[in-house]
GROMACS .gro file of C-alpha atoms in nm:
model
  328
    1MET     CA    1   0.085   2.055  -1.500
    2ASP     CA    2   0.042   2.418  -1.598
    3GLU     CA    3   0.334   2.641  -1.700
    4ALA     CA    4   0.344   2.841  -1.376
    5ARG     CA    5   0.370   2.530  -1.159
    6ARG     CA    6   0.623   2.377  -1.396
    7ALA     CA    7   0.839   2.691  -1.375
    8ARG     CA    8   0.829   2.691  -0.994
    9LEU     CA    9   0.912   2.321  -0.988
   10THR     CA   10   1.206   2.371  -1.224
   11GLU     CA   11   1.357   2.637  -1.000
   12TRP     CA   12   1.309   2.423  -0.691
   13LEU     CA   13   1.464   2.115  -0.855
   14ARG     CA   14   1.763   2.318  -0.973
   15ALA     CA   15   1.836   2.412  -0.613
   16ALA     CA   16   1.767   2.065  -0.473
   17ALA     CA   17   1.982   1.889  -0.734
   18GLY     CA   18   2.255   2.152  -0.738
   19ASP     CA   19   2.214   2.183  -1.115
   20ALA     CA   20   2.147   2.538  -1.235
   21SER     CA   21   2.094   2.419  -1.593
   22LEU     CA   22   1.830   2.155  -1.511
   23THR     CA   23   1.523   2.159  -1.733
   24ILE     CA   24   1.205   1.957  -1.730
   25ASN     CA   25   1.154   1.823  -2.081
   26ALA     CA   26   0.819   1.653  -2.022
   27THR     CA   27   0.564   1.583  -1.749
   28SER     CA   28   0.277   1.335  -1.748
   29LEU     CA   29   0.031   1.223  -1.484
   30LEU     CA   30   0.065   0.850  -1.427
   31SER     CA   31  -0.243   0.627  -1.409
   32GLY     CA   32  -0.398   0.521  -1.079
   33GLY     CA   33  -0.342   0.720  -0.764
   34ALA     CA   34  -0.688   0.762  -0.612
   35ILE     CA   35  -0.522   0.888  -0.295
   36GLN     CA   36  -0.195   1.036  -0.429
   37GLN     CA   37  -0.081   1.184  -0.760
   38ASN     CA   38   0.229   1.052  -0.934
   39TRP     CA   39   0.389   1.260  -1.209
   40ALA     CA   40   0.652   1.126  -1.449
   41LEU     CA   41   0.926   1.383  -1.503
   42ASP     CA   42   1.170   1.363  -1.793
   43VAL     CA   43   1.462   1.581  -1.688
   44SER     CA   44   1.766   1.703  -1.879
   45GLY     CA   45   2.063   1.468  -1.875
   46GLY     CA   46   1.846   1.167  -1.950
   47ARG     CA   47   1.712   1.155  -1.594
   48ALA     CA   48   1.377   0.984  -1.538
   49TRP     CA   49   1.207   1.078  -1.212
   50VAL     CA   50   0.867   1.049  -1.045
   51LEU     CA   51   0.713   1.326  -0.836
   52ARG     CA   52   0.462   1.212  -0.574
   53THR     CA   53   0.219   1.458  -0.416
   54ASP     CA   54  -0.126   1.474  -0.258
   55ASN     CA   55  -0.457   1.451  -0.436
   56ALA     CA   56  -0.732   1.696  -0.344
   57ALA     CA   57  -0.844   1.472  -0.057
   58THR     CA   58  -0.657   1.206   0.138
   59LEU     CA   59  -0.745   0.935   0.385
   60ALA     CA   60  -0.690   1.018   0.751
   61VAL     CA   61  -0.481   0.701   0.794
   62SER     CA   62  -0.248   0.796   0.507
   63HIS     CA   63   0.098   0.934   0.592
   64GLY     CA   64   0.205   1.269   0.453
   65ARG     CA   65   0.473   1.299   0.189
   66ALA     CA   66   0.752   1.375   0.438
   67GLN     CA   67   0.668   1.062   0.635
   68GLU     CA   68   0.644   0.846   0.322
   69TYR     CA   69   0.980   0.982   0.207
   70ALA     CA   70   1.136   0.882   0.541
   71LEU     CA   71   0.990   0.532   0.504
   72LEU     CA   72   1.128   0.507   0.152
   73ARG     CA   73   1.474   0.607   0.276
   74ALA     CA   74   1.461   0.349   0.555
   75ALA     CA   75   1.352   0.076   0.315
   76PHE     CA   76   1.618   0.170   0.060
   77ALA     CA   77   1.887   0.150   0.331
   78ALA     CA   78   1.756  -0.194   0.438
   79GLY     CA   79   1.800  -0.332   0.086
   80VAL     CA   80   1.433  -0.335  -0.010
   81THR     CA   81   1.381  -0.292  -0.384
   82VAL     CA   82   1.235   0.059  -0.392
   83PRO     CA   83   1.287   0.361  -0.618
   84GLU     CA   84   1.581   0.562  -0.489
   85PRO     CA   85   1.447   0.864  -0.295
   86LEU     CA   86   1.604   1.190  -0.414
   87PHE     CA   87   1.446   1.511  -0.283
   88LEU     CA   88   1.174   1.618  -0.040
   89CYS     CA   89   0.980   1.947  -0.045
   90GLU     CA   90   0.771   2.002   0.269
   91GLU     CA   91   0.644   2.345   0.164
   92ALA     CA   92   0.321   2.403  -0.027
   93ASP     CA   93   0.430   2.713  -0.219
   94VAL     CA   94   0.587   2.520  -0.509
   95LEU     CA   95   0.300   2.294  -0.617
   96GLY     CA   96   0.032   2.366  -0.360
   97ALA     CA   97   0.116   2.061  -0.148
   98PRO     CA   98   0.428   1.883  -0.016
   99PHE     CA   99   0.593   1.638  -0.255
  100PHE     CA  100   0.898   1.420  -0.299
  101VAL     CA  101   1.096   1.306  -0.601
  102MET     CA  102   1.236   0.959  -0.662
  103LYS     CA  103   1.403   0.779  -0.948
  104ARG     CA  104   1.169   0.620  -1.201
  105VAL     CA  105   1.195   0.245  -1.249
  106ALA     CA  106   1.091   0.024  -1.538
  107GLY     CA  107   0.819  -0.237  -1.522
  108THR     CA  108   0.446  -0.266  -1.469
  109ALA     CA  109   0.235  -0.279  -1.155
  110ALA     CA  110  -0.104  -0.318  -1.331
  111GLY     CA  111  -0.275  -0.594  -1.136
  112HIS     CA  112  -0.489  -0.735  -1.416
  113ARG     CA  113  -0.185  -0.763  -1.641
  114VAL     CA  114   0.044  -0.905  -1.374
  115VAL     CA  115  -0.185  -1.194  -1.275
  116ARG     CA  116  -0.232  -1.302  -1.639
  117SER     CA  117   0.139  -1.326  -1.710
  118ASP     CA  118   0.343  -1.644  -1.665
  119THR     CA  119   0.671  -1.461  -1.725
  120LEU     CA  120   0.662  -1.131  -1.533
  121GLY     CA  121   0.885  -1.136  -1.228
  122GLY     CA  122   1.082  -1.429  -1.371
  123GLY     CA  123   0.785  -1.666  -1.362
  124ARG     CA  124   0.511  -1.723  -1.108
  125GLU     CA  125   0.697  -1.920  -0.840
  126ALA     CA  126   1.017  -1.719  -0.876
  127CYS     CA  127   0.819  -1.396  -0.850
  128VAL     CA  128   0.634  -1.475  -0.529
  129ARG     CA  129   0.952  -1.621  -0.380
  130ALA     CA  130   1.116  -1.285  -0.449
  131LEU     CA  131   0.819  -1.106  -0.292
  132GLY     CA  132   0.872  -1.314   0.020
  133ARG     CA  133   1.233  -1.199   0.032
  134GLU     CA  134   1.125  -0.835  -0.009
  135LEU     CA  135   0.888  -0.870   0.286
  136ALA     CA  136   1.162  -1.027   0.498
  137ARG     CA  137   1.383  -0.723   0.428
  138ILE     CA  138   1.102  -0.484   0.519
  139HIS     CA  139   1.040  -0.672   0.842
  140SER     CA  140   1.407  -0.649   0.937
  141ILE     CA  141   1.331  -0.285   1.027
  142THR     CA  142   1.229  -0.283   1.392
  143PRO     CA  143   1.136  -0.020   1.652
  144PRO     CA  144   1.246   0.207   1.797
  145ARG     CA  145   1.375   0.421   1.509
  146ALA     CA  146   1.439   0.793   1.549
  147ASP     CA  147   1.388   0.851   1.175
  148LEU     CA  148   1.047   0.680   1.196
  149ALA     CA  149   0.935   0.840   1.523
  150PHE     CA  150   0.616   0.962   1.351
  151LEU     CA  151   0.493   0.600   1.355
  152GLY     CA  152   0.453   0.634   1.730
  153THR     CA  153   0.502   0.369   1.995
  154ALA     CA  154   0.479   0.015   1.863
  155PRO     CA  155   0.170  -0.169   1.996
  156ALA     CA  156   0.222  -0.437   2.258
  157ASP     CA  157  -0.042  -0.651   2.082
  158PRO     CA  158  -0.073  -0.575   1.707
  159CYS     CA  159  -0.385  -0.790   1.664
  160ALA     CA  160  -0.572  -0.611   1.943
  161ALA     CA  161  -0.455  -0.275   1.805
  162PHE     CA  162  -0.591  -0.365   1.461
  163ILE     CA  163  -0.932  -0.460   1.602
  164ALA     CA  164  -0.953  -0.137   1.802
  165ASP     CA  165  -0.853   0.076   1.501
  166GLN     CA  166  -1.107  -0.091   1.273
  167ARG     CA  167  -1.387  -0.066   1.526
  168ALA     CA  168  -1.317   0.306   1.560
  169ALA     CA  169  -1.317   0.341   1.179
  170LEU     CA  170  -1.656   0.171   1.155
  171ASP     CA  171  -1.797   0.388   1.434
  172ARG     CA  172  -1.715   0.697   1.224
  173GLN     CA  173  -1.926   0.582   0.929
  174ARG     CA  174  -2.267   0.731   0.845
  175LEU     CA  175  -2.425   0.388   0.805
  176PRO     CA  176  -2.385   0.070   1.015
  177ARG     CA  177  -2.182  -0.218   0.869
  178PRO     CA  178  -2.302  -0.527   1.060
  179VAL     CA  179  -2.102  -0.779   0.854
  180LEU     CA  180  -1.779  -0.594   0.922
  181GLU     CA  181  -1.866  -0.570   1.292
  182TRP     CA  182  -1.939  -0.944   1.293
  183GLY     CA  183  -1.607  -1.014   1.123
  184LEU     CA  184  -1.424  -0.804   1.382
  185ARG     CA  185  -1.594  -0.999   1.661
  186HIS     CA  186  -1.467  -1.322   1.501
  187LEU     CA  187  -1.113  -1.180   1.491
  188GLU     CA  188  -1.146  -1.079   1.855
  189ARG     CA  189  -1.253  -1.431   1.954
  190THR     CA  190  -0.973  -1.600   1.760
  191ALA     CA  191  -0.684  -1.354   1.796
  192PRO     CA  192  -0.342  -1.523   1.821
  193PRO     CA  193  -0.090  -1.430   2.092
  194ALA     CA  194   0.109  -1.110   2.046
  195VAL     CA  195   0.443  -1.113   1.862
  196PRO     CA  196   0.714  -0.844   1.856
  197PRO     CA  197   0.612  -0.574   1.607
  198VAL     CA  198   0.818  -0.481   1.302
  199LEU     CA  199   0.779  -0.232   1.019
  200VAL     CA  200   0.484  -0.346   0.809
  201HIS     CA  201   0.434  -0.200   0.461
  202ASN     CA  202   0.058  -0.236   0.515
  203ASP     CA  203  -0.034  -0.224   0.146
  204PHE     CA  204   0.201  -0.488   0.001
  205ARG     CA  205  -0.013  -0.629  -0.280
  206THR     CA  206  -0.049  -0.682  -0.650
  207GLY     CA  207  -0.087  -0.332  -0.793
  208ASN     CA  208   0.178  -0.182  -0.565
  209ILE     CA  209   0.465  -0.399  -0.686
  210MET     CA  210   0.652  -0.316  -1.007
  211LEU     CA  211   0.770  -0.613  -1.211
  212ASP     CA  212   0.956  -0.673  -1.533
  213GLU     CA  213   1.051  -1.002  -1.700
  214ASN     CA  214   1.349  -1.046  -1.470
  215GLY     CA  215   1.199  -0.981  -1.128
  216VAL     CA  216   1.079  -0.717  -0.884
  217THR     CA  217   1.182  -0.363  -0.982
  218ALA     CA  218   1.010  -0.167  -0.704
  219VAL     CA  219   0.786  -0.189  -0.399
  220LEU     CA  220   0.561   0.118  -0.413
  221ASP     CA  221   0.317   0.317  -0.198
  222TRP     CA  222   0.440   0.327   0.162
  223GLU     CA  223   0.176   0.570   0.285
  224PHE     CA  224   0.003   0.326   0.525
  225SER     CA  225   0.311   0.172   0.691
  226LEU     CA  226   0.311   0.109   1.066
  227TRP     CA  227   0.456  -0.107   1.343
  228SER     CA  228   0.261  -0.433   1.352
  229ASP     CA  229   0.265  -0.811   1.321
  230PRO     CA  230   0.478  -0.914   1.019
  231HIS     CA  231   0.211  -1.167   0.921
  232ALA     CA  232  -0.019  -0.874   0.842
  233ASP     CA  233   0.173  -0.811   0.518
  234LEU     CA  234   0.162  -1.178   0.421
  235GLY     CA  235  -0.211  -1.195   0.489
  236TRP     CA  236  -0.275  -0.875   0.290
  237LEU     CA  237  -0.091  -1.009  -0.015
  238CYS     CA  238  -0.271  -1.345   0.007
  239ALA     CA  239  -0.617  -1.194   0.054
  240LYS     CA  240  -0.855  -1.294  -0.224
  241CYS     CA  241  -0.946  -0.930  -0.289
  242TRP     CA  242  -0.594  -0.873  -0.432
  243ARG     CA  243  -0.584  -1.171  -0.669
  244PHE     CA  244  -0.761  -0.984  -0.952
  245GLY     CA  245  -0.962  -1.291  -1.048
  246SER     CA  246  -0.666  -1.531  -1.046
  247ASP     CA  247  -0.798  -1.703  -0.736
  248ALA     CA  248  -0.601  -2.028  -0.772
  249GLN     CA  249  -0.275  -1.837  -0.722
  250GLU     CA  250  -0.310  -1.753  -0.354
  251ALA     CA  251  -0.012  -1.516  -0.332
  252GLY     CA  252  -0.155  -1.203  -0.490
  253GLY     CA  253  -0.297  -1.389  -0.789
  254ILE     CA  254   0.064  -1.433  -0.905
  255GLY     CA  255   0.187  -1.762  -0.763
  256PRO     CA  256   0.147  -2.028  -0.494
  257ARG     CA  257   0.138  -1.946  -0.127
  258ALA     CA  258   0.405  -2.210  -0.051
  259ALA     CA  259   0.661  -2.031  -0.270
  260LEU     CA  260   0.587  -1.700  -0.095
  261TYR     CA  261   0.645  -1.864   0.243
  262GLU     CA  262   0.964  -2.026   0.115
  263GLY     CA  263   1.104  -1.691   0.005
  264TYR     CA  264   1.008  -1.527   0.334
  265GLY     CA  265   1.143  -1.783   0.578
  266THR     CA  266   0.966  -1.889   0.899
  267VAL     CA  267   0.589  -1.834   0.867
  268ASP     CA  268   0.296  -1.915   1.099
  269ASP     CA  269   0.028  -2.009   0.847
  270ALA     CA  270  -0.259  -1.991   1.098
  271ARG     CA  271  -0.158  -1.636   1.186
  272VAL     CA  272  -0.145  -1.542   0.816
  273ARG     CA  273  -0.500  -1.676   0.772
  274TRP     CA  274  -0.622  -1.458   1.063
  275TRP     CA  275  -0.470  -1.155   0.892
  276GLU     CA  276  -0.637  -1.252   0.562
  277VAL     CA  277  -0.978  -1.208   0.724
  278ALA     CA  278  -0.849  -0.883   0.872
  279ALA     CA  279  -0.739  -0.772   0.525
  280HIS     CA  280  -1.089  -0.805   0.382
  281ILE     CA  281  -1.239  -0.609   0.672
  282ARG     CA  282  -0.978  -0.335   0.640
  283TRP     CA  283  -1.014  -0.304   0.262
  284ALA     CA  284  -1.394  -0.288   0.295
  285SER     CA  285  -1.355  -0.007   0.550
  286ILE     CA  286  -1.117   0.182   0.319
  287ALA     CA  287  -1.357   0.131   0.026
  288VAL     CA  288  -1.638   0.284   0.232
  289ASP     CA  289  -1.414   0.582   0.315
  290GLN     CA  290  -1.322   0.632  -0.051
  291ALA     CA  291  -1.685   0.618  -0.159
  292GLU     CA  292  -1.771   0.876   0.107
  293ARG     CA  293  -1.517   1.116  -0.045
  294HIS     CA  294  -1.724   1.104  -0.365
  295ILE     CA  295  -2.068   1.100  -0.203
  296SER     CA  296  -1.986   1.391   0.029
  297GLY     CA  297  -1.872   1.604  -0.266
  298VAL     CA  298  -1.523   1.652  -0.123
  299GLU     CA  299  -1.382   1.489  -0.435
  300ARG     CA  300  -1.614   1.389  -0.719
  301ASN     CA  301  -1.434   1.097  -0.881
  302LEU     CA  302  -1.565   0.794  -1.070
  303GLU     CA  303  -1.288   0.567  -0.939
  304LEU     CA  304  -1.378   0.654  -0.581
  305ALA     CA  305  -1.747   0.595  -0.649
  306LEU     CA  306  -1.680   0.255  -0.807
  307THR     CA  307  -1.459   0.153  -0.516
  308GLY     CA  308  -1.765   0.177  -0.294
  309HIS     CA  309  -1.938  -0.086  -0.505
  310MET     CA  310  -1.676  -0.342  -0.397
  311VAL     CA  311  -1.801  -0.346  -0.038
  312PRO     CA  312  -2.083  -0.605  -0.073
  313GLY     CA  313  -1.845  -0.851  -0.242
  314LEU     CA  314  -1.594  -0.805   0.036
  315GLU     CA  315  -1.864  -0.858   0.296
  316TRP     CA  316  -1.970  -1.182   0.125
  317GLU     CA  317  -1.609  -1.306   0.132
  318ILE     CA  318  -1.582  -1.219   0.503
  319LEU     CA  319  -1.897  -1.423   0.573
  320ARG     CA  320  -1.758  -1.717   0.374
  321MET     CA  321  -1.415  -1.709   0.538
  322VAL     CA  322  -1.548  -1.679   0.893
  323GLU     CA  323  -1.797  -1.961   0.838
  324ALA     CA  324  -1.518  -2.185   0.709
  325ARG     CA  325  -1.290  -2.095   1.001
  326ASP     CA  326  -1.565  -2.157   1.256
  327ALA     CA  327  -1.648  -2.492   1.096
  328ALA     CA  328  -1.282  -2.594   1.113
   0.00000   0.00000   0.00000
C-alpha cells in the first residue's frame, strides 16, 4: 500500500474509530484472494485488523463489500464464529474501491496444511463436528430479513433455482461445456423436493475456515451467500474438489462425514449427495470464469490461469459421480 493511500486510510480510520491519535504501524497483503484483497493492518494500541477490498476484477455473482459486511454482521449476531465486523466504507475515494475492516483472528486456513494435520481444530472428528455446528448456526438465519434484502426473494425451489442459474452461466461462456450440461441434466432428472430456504454461506469449505489447535477461529469469505437449501453447504464442504488430496476424509479432507452430520443435527444424506454433484458443476463454472478473466486480459494473473486447468479434472469427477448415481 503506497503512502498516499495509507495516509487517506489513516484519516478515515481515525474518524470511523473515534480515535484521533490512531496510527497504522504496518500493512501487508495477505496470501490468496483471487477475487478479493485482504490486508493485515497493525494499528496503534495493539489492535490487529484486516481490511477487505476488491481486486481489479470480480465475479458477477460475488457480493460487494457492503453486502458482505451486512452478512458478516448477521452471522456474528447469530453466534457464528466470524471475525468481528468493525467499520464499512462504501466510498471509493479512500482506497479506490469500497472496503470494510474486521478484527484479525489467529489460526490458519491453508487447505493443504489443514488436511495434513491431525491436531488442528482439536482433532479431525472434533473439528468437523464443530464445523457442523457452525453450519447449523448459519442456517438458523432465515428469510425475510430487512438487513439482507439485497439477497432478494428466497427461491421457492432452491434446487431448480440452482440448475437455472448454472445453465445461464454456461450459456454465457465462449466455448460449450457438454460435460457440465450433461451433469446439470442429471441434477434436473434427480432433483429432490423443495425445502424451506435458509441463509447458505455458499463457499463453506476447507480454505475458508480458520483453525487453530483448539478449534474453529473464523468462518471467512461470505461474498457468495444466498437463500437456498441448507444441504448445499454440506454438499459443498463434502465435495471431493475441496479435500485437497485427503480423499478418505469426506468432510473437507479434514474428518469423517458422520461426525459432520452429528455436529449439524438432522441431515438428509441423499440430498447432500445431490448437492455434491452440484458443487463440482458450480466450481467448474467458476473456474472457467476465473480463467476467462486472465485470457481476456482483464486481469493477467497466474493463479487465475491455473484455476482454469482444474476444469477437466472436475468434469471427470462429474462423469464418475453421475455414473455411480445412475448405477445405484
